[in-house]
Short mmCIF file of C-alpha atoms in Angstrom, two decimals:
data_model
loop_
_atom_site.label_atom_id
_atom_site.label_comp_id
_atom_site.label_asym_id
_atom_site.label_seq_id
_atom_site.Cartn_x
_atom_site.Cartn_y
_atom_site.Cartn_z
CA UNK C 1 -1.44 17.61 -3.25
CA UNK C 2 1.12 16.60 -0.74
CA UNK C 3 0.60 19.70 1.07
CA UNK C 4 -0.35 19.59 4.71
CA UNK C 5 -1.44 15.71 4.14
CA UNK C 6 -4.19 16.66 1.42
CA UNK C 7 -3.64 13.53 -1.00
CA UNK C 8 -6.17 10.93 -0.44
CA UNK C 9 -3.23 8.57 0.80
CA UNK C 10 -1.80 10.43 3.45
CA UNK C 11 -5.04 12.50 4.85
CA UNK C 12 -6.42 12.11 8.02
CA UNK C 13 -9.96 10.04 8.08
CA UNK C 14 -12.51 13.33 8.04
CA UNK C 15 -14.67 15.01 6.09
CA UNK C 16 -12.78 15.93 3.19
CA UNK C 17 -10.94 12.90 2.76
CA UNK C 18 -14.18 10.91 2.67
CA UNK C 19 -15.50 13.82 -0.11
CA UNK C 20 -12.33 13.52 -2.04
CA UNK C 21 -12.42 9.08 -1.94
CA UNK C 22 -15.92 9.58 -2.93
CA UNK C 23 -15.16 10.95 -6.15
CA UNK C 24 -12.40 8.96 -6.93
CA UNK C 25 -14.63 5.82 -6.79
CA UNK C 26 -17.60 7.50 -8.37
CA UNK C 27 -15.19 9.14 -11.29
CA UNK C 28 -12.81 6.29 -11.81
CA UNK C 29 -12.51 3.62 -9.62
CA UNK C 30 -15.70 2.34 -9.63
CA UNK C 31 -16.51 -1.28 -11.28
CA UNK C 32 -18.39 0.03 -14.19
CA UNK C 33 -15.65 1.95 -14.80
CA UNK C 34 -12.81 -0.20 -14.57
CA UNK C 35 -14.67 -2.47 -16.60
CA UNK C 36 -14.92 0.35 -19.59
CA UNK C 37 -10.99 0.63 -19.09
CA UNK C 38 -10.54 -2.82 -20.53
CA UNK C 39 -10.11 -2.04 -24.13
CA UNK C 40 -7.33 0.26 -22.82
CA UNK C 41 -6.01 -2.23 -20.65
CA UNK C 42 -5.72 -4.74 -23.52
CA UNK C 43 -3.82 -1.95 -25.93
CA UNK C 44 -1.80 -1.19 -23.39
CA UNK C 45 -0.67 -4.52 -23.02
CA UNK C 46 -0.41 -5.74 -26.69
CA UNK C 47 2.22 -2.77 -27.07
CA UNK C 48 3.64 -4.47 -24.32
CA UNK C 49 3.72 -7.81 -25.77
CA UNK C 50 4.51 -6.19 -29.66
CA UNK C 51 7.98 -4.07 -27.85
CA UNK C 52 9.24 -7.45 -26.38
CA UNK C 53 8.77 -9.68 -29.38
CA UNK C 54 10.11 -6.85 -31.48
CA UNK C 55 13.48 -6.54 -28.96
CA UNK C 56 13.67 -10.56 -29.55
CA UNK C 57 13.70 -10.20 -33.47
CA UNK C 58 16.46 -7.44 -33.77
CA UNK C 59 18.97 -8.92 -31.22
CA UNK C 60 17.99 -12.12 -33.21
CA UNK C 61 19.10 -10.68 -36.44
CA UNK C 62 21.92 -8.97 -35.05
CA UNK C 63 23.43 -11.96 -33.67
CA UNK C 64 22.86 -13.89 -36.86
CA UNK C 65 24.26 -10.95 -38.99
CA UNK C 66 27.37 -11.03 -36.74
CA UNK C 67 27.61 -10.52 -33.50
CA UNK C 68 31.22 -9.59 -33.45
CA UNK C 69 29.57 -6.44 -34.79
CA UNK C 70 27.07 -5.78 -31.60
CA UNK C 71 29.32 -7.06 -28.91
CA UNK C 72 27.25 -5.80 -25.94
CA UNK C 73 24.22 -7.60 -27.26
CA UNK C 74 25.37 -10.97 -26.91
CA UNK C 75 25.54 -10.38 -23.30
CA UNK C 76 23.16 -12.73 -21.43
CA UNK C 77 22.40 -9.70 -19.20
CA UNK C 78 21.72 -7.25 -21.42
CA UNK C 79 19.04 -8.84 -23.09
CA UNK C 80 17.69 -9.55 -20.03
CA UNK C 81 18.02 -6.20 -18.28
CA UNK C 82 16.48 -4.64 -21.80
CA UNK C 83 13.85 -6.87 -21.37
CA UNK C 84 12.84 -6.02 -17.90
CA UNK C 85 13.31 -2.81 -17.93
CA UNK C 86 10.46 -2.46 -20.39
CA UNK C 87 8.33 -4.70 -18.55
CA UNK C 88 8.57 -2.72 -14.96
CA UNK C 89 9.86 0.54 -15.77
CA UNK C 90 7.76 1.74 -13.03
CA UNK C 91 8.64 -0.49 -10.67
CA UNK C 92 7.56 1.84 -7.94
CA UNK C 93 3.79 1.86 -8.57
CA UNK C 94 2.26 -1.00 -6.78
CA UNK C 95 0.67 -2.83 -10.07
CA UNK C 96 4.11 -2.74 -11.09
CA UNK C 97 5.82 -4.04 -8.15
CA UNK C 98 2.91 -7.36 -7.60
CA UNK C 99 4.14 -8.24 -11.49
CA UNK C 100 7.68 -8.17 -10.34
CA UNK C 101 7.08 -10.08 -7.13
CA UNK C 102 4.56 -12.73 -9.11
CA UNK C 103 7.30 -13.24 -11.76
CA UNK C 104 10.18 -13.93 -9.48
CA UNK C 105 8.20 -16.20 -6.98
CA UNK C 106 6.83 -18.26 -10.36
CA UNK C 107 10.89 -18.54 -11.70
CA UNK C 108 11.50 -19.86 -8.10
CA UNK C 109 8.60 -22.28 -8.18
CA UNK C 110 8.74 -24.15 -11.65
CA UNK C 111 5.71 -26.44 -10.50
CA UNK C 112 3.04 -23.27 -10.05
CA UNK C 113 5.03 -21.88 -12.79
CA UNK C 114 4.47 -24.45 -15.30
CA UNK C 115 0.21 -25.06 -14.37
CA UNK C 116 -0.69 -21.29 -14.34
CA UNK C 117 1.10 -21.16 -18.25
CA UNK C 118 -0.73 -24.05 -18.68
CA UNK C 119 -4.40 -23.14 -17.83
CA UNK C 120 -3.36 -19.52 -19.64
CA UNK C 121 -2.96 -20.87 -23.03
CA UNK C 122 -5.66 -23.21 -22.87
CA UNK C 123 -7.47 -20.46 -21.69
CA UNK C 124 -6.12 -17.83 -24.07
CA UNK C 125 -5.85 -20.12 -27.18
CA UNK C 126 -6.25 -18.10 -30.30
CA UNK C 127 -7.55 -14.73 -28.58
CA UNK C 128 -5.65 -11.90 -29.60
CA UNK C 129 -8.16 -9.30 -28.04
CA UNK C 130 -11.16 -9.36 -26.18
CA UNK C 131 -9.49 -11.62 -23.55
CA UNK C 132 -11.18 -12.20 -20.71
CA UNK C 133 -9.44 -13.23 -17.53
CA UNK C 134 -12.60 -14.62 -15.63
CA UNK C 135 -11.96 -18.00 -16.25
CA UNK C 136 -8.14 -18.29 -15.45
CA UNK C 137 -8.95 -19.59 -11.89
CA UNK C 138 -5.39 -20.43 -10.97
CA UNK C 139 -3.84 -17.31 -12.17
CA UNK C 140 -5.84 -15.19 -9.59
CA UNK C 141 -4.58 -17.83 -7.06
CA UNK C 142 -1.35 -16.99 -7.97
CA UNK C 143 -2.11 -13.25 -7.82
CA UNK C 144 -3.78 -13.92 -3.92
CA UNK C 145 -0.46 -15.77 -3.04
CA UNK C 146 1.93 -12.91 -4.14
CA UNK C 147 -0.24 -10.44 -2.46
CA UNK C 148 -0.35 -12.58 0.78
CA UNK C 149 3.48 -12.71 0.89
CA UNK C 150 3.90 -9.51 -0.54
CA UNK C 151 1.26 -6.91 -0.18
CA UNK C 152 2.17 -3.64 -1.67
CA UNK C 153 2.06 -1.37 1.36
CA UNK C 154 2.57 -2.49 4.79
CA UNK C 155 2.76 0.72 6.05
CA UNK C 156 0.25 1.11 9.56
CA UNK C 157 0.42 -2.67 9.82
CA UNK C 158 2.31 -5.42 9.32
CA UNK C 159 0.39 -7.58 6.91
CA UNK C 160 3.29 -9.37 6.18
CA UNK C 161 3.88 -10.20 9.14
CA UNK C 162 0.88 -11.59 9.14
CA UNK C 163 0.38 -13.48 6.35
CA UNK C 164 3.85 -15.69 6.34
CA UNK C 165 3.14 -18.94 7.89
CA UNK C 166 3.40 -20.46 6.33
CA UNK C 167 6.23 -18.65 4.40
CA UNK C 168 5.85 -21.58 1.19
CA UNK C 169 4.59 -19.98 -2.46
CA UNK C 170 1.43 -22.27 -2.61
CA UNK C 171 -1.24 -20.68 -4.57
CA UNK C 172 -3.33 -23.72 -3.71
CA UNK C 173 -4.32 -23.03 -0.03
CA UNK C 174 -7.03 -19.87 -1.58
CA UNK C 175 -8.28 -22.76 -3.99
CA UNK C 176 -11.49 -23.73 -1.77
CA UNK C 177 -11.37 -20.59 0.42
CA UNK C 178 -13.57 -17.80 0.67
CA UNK C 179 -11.23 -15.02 1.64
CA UNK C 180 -11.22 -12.15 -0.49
CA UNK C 181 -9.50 -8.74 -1.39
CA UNK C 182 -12.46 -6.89 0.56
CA UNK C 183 -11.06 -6.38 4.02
CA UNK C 184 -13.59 -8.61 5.74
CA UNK C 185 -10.77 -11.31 6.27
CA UNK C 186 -8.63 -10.01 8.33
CA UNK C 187 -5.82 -12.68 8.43
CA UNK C 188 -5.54 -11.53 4.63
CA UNK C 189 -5.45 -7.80 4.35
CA UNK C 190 -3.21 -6.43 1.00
CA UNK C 191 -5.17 -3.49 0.73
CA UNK C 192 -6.03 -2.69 4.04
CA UNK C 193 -9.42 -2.54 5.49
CA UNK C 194 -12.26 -0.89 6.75
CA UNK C 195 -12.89 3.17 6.06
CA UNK C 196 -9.49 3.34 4.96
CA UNK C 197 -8.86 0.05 2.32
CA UNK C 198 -7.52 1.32 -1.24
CA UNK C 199 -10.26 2.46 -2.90
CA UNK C 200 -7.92 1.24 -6.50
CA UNK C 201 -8.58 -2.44 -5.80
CA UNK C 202 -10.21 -3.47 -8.79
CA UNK C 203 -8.23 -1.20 -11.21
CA UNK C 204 -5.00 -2.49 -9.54
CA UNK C 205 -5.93 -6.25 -9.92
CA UNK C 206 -7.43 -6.15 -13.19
CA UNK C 207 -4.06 -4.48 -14.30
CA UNK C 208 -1.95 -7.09 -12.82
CA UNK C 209 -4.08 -10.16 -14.04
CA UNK C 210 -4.46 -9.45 -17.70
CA UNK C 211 -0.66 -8.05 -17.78
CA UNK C 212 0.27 -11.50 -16.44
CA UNK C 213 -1.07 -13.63 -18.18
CA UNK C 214 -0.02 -12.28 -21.69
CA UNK C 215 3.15 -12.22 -19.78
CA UNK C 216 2.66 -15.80 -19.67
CA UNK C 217 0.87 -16.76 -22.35
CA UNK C 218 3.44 -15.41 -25.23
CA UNK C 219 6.74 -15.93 -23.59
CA UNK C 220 8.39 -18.82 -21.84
CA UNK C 221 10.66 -17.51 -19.03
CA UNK C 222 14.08 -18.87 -17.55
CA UNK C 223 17.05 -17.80 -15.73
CA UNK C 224 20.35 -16.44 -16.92
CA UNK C 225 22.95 -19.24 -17.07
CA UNK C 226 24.57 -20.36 -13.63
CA UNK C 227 21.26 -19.11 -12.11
CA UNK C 228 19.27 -21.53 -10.20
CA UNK C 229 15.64 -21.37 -8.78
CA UNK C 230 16.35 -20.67 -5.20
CA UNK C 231 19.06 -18.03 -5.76
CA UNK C 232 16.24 -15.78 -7.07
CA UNK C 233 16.28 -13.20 -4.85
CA UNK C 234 13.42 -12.16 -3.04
CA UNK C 235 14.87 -9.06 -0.94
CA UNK C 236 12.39 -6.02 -0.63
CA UNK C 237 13.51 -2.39 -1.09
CA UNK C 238 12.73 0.40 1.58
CA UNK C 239 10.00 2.80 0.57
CA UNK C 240 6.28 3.68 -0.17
CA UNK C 241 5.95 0.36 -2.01
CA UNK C 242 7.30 -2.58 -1.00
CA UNK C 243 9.20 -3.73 -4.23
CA UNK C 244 11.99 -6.04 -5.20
CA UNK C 245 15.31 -4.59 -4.07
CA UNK C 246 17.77 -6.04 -7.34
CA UNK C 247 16.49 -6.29 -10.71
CA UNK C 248 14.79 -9.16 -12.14
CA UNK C 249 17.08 -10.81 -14.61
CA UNK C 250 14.87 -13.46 -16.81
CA UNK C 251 15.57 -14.68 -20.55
CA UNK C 252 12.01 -14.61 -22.79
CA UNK C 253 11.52 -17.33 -25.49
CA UNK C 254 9.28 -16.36 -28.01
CA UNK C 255 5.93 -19.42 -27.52
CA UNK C 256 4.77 -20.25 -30.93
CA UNK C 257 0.96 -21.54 -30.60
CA UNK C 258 1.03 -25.34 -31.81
CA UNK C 259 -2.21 -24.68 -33.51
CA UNK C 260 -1.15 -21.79 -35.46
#
């Protein structure tokens, strides 16, 4: 496919890349379809959920049966490096990557942190499937604001140079606004615009928001001892995607539901 630029990324605007994006939506991208992905979605991210809570209970048990016996395990950074690694093992692919960048601007602002797991698990109280992330208004805030200070490819222009003044992680300033993923606001542009805008961007976001907030909603996050918020680092990585350079490095707690 990459041959003589004939992927749909990388091909000149003409006929056949118009054929080729046309089927794409039609096939798989379109909104009817994405929607009919959301079982999937919702599996997918369970196992997610299920392999994390799973990791929790065995280095629980180890350490409780002795660690003396699992000495690598009681390693702050281990568990944390296991953890993560499961999360973003593709850390490349560009849902991937706006996880990784949402996650490490939330540890560095415990205010936005703190109200987005808030509205999820009001939100998400009791639901173990058919969870619908309509009505987690601040969460897609949270999702514009990473994509506005990181948008996954700035690669024929800089978006982020565009979109950091103000440089501040404030999901707030999209709360009364009517700028959108579409292209038509063009101080705001993470998936490009015009003839030649991702035609993914509903798959893309519906991934990232439901993965999110389960993230959220079943595990409270904080940073490895002698960590503090601003020494989270934010550095981005050369490439196709623009990704975190350094690993994320985050301890999960196990959220018990009050009500349960």
């Amino acid at each position: 496919m990459w041959y003589d630029y004939t992927d749909l990324a990388f091909s000149p605007y003409n006929e056949y890349r118009r054929q080729m994006r046309r089927i794409c939506v039609v096939e798989l991208l379109s909104a009817k379809n994405v929607k009919s992905f959301g079982s999937i979605r919702q599996d997918e991210v369970s196992i997610l959920i299920k392999s994390i809570k799973t990791l929790l209970m065995f280095l629980s048990g180890c350490r409780q049966m002795g660690s003396s016996s699992f000495p690598s395990l009681t390693t702050t950074s281990k568990l944390s490096s296991l953890c993560m690694q499961d999360m973003f093992s593709a850390g490349k692919e560009t849902s991937s990557s706006a996880i990784d960048w949402a996650m490490a601007e939330l540890m560095r602002n415990p205010r936005v942190m703190e109200k987005v797991q808030r509205e999820v698990r009001e939100c998400l109280k009791g639901k173990e499937k058919d969870i619908d992330v309509k009505g987690l208004k601040y969460l897609k805030l949270v999702v514009k604001e990473t994509l506005r200070l990181h948008p996954p490819i700035p690669v024929m222009i800089s978006v982020w140079a565009m979109g950091m003044d103000p440089e501040t992680f404030q999901p707030e300033r999209f709360e009364n606004s009517c700028i959108d993923f579409l292209g038509s606001s063009f101080e705001y542009l993470p998936f490009g615009a015009g003839r030649r805008i991702c035609p993914g961007v509903n798959f893309g976001l519906a991934s990232v928001e439901l993965s999110l907030a389960q993230i959220l909603y079943h595990f409270d996050w904080s940073l490895p001892p002698g960590i503090s918020f601003p020494d989270v680092d934010l550095t981005e990585q050369e490439g196709i995607t623009v990704s975190r350079k350094n690993h994320l490095f985050l301890l999960p707690t196990l959220y018990i539901n009050p009500s349960h």
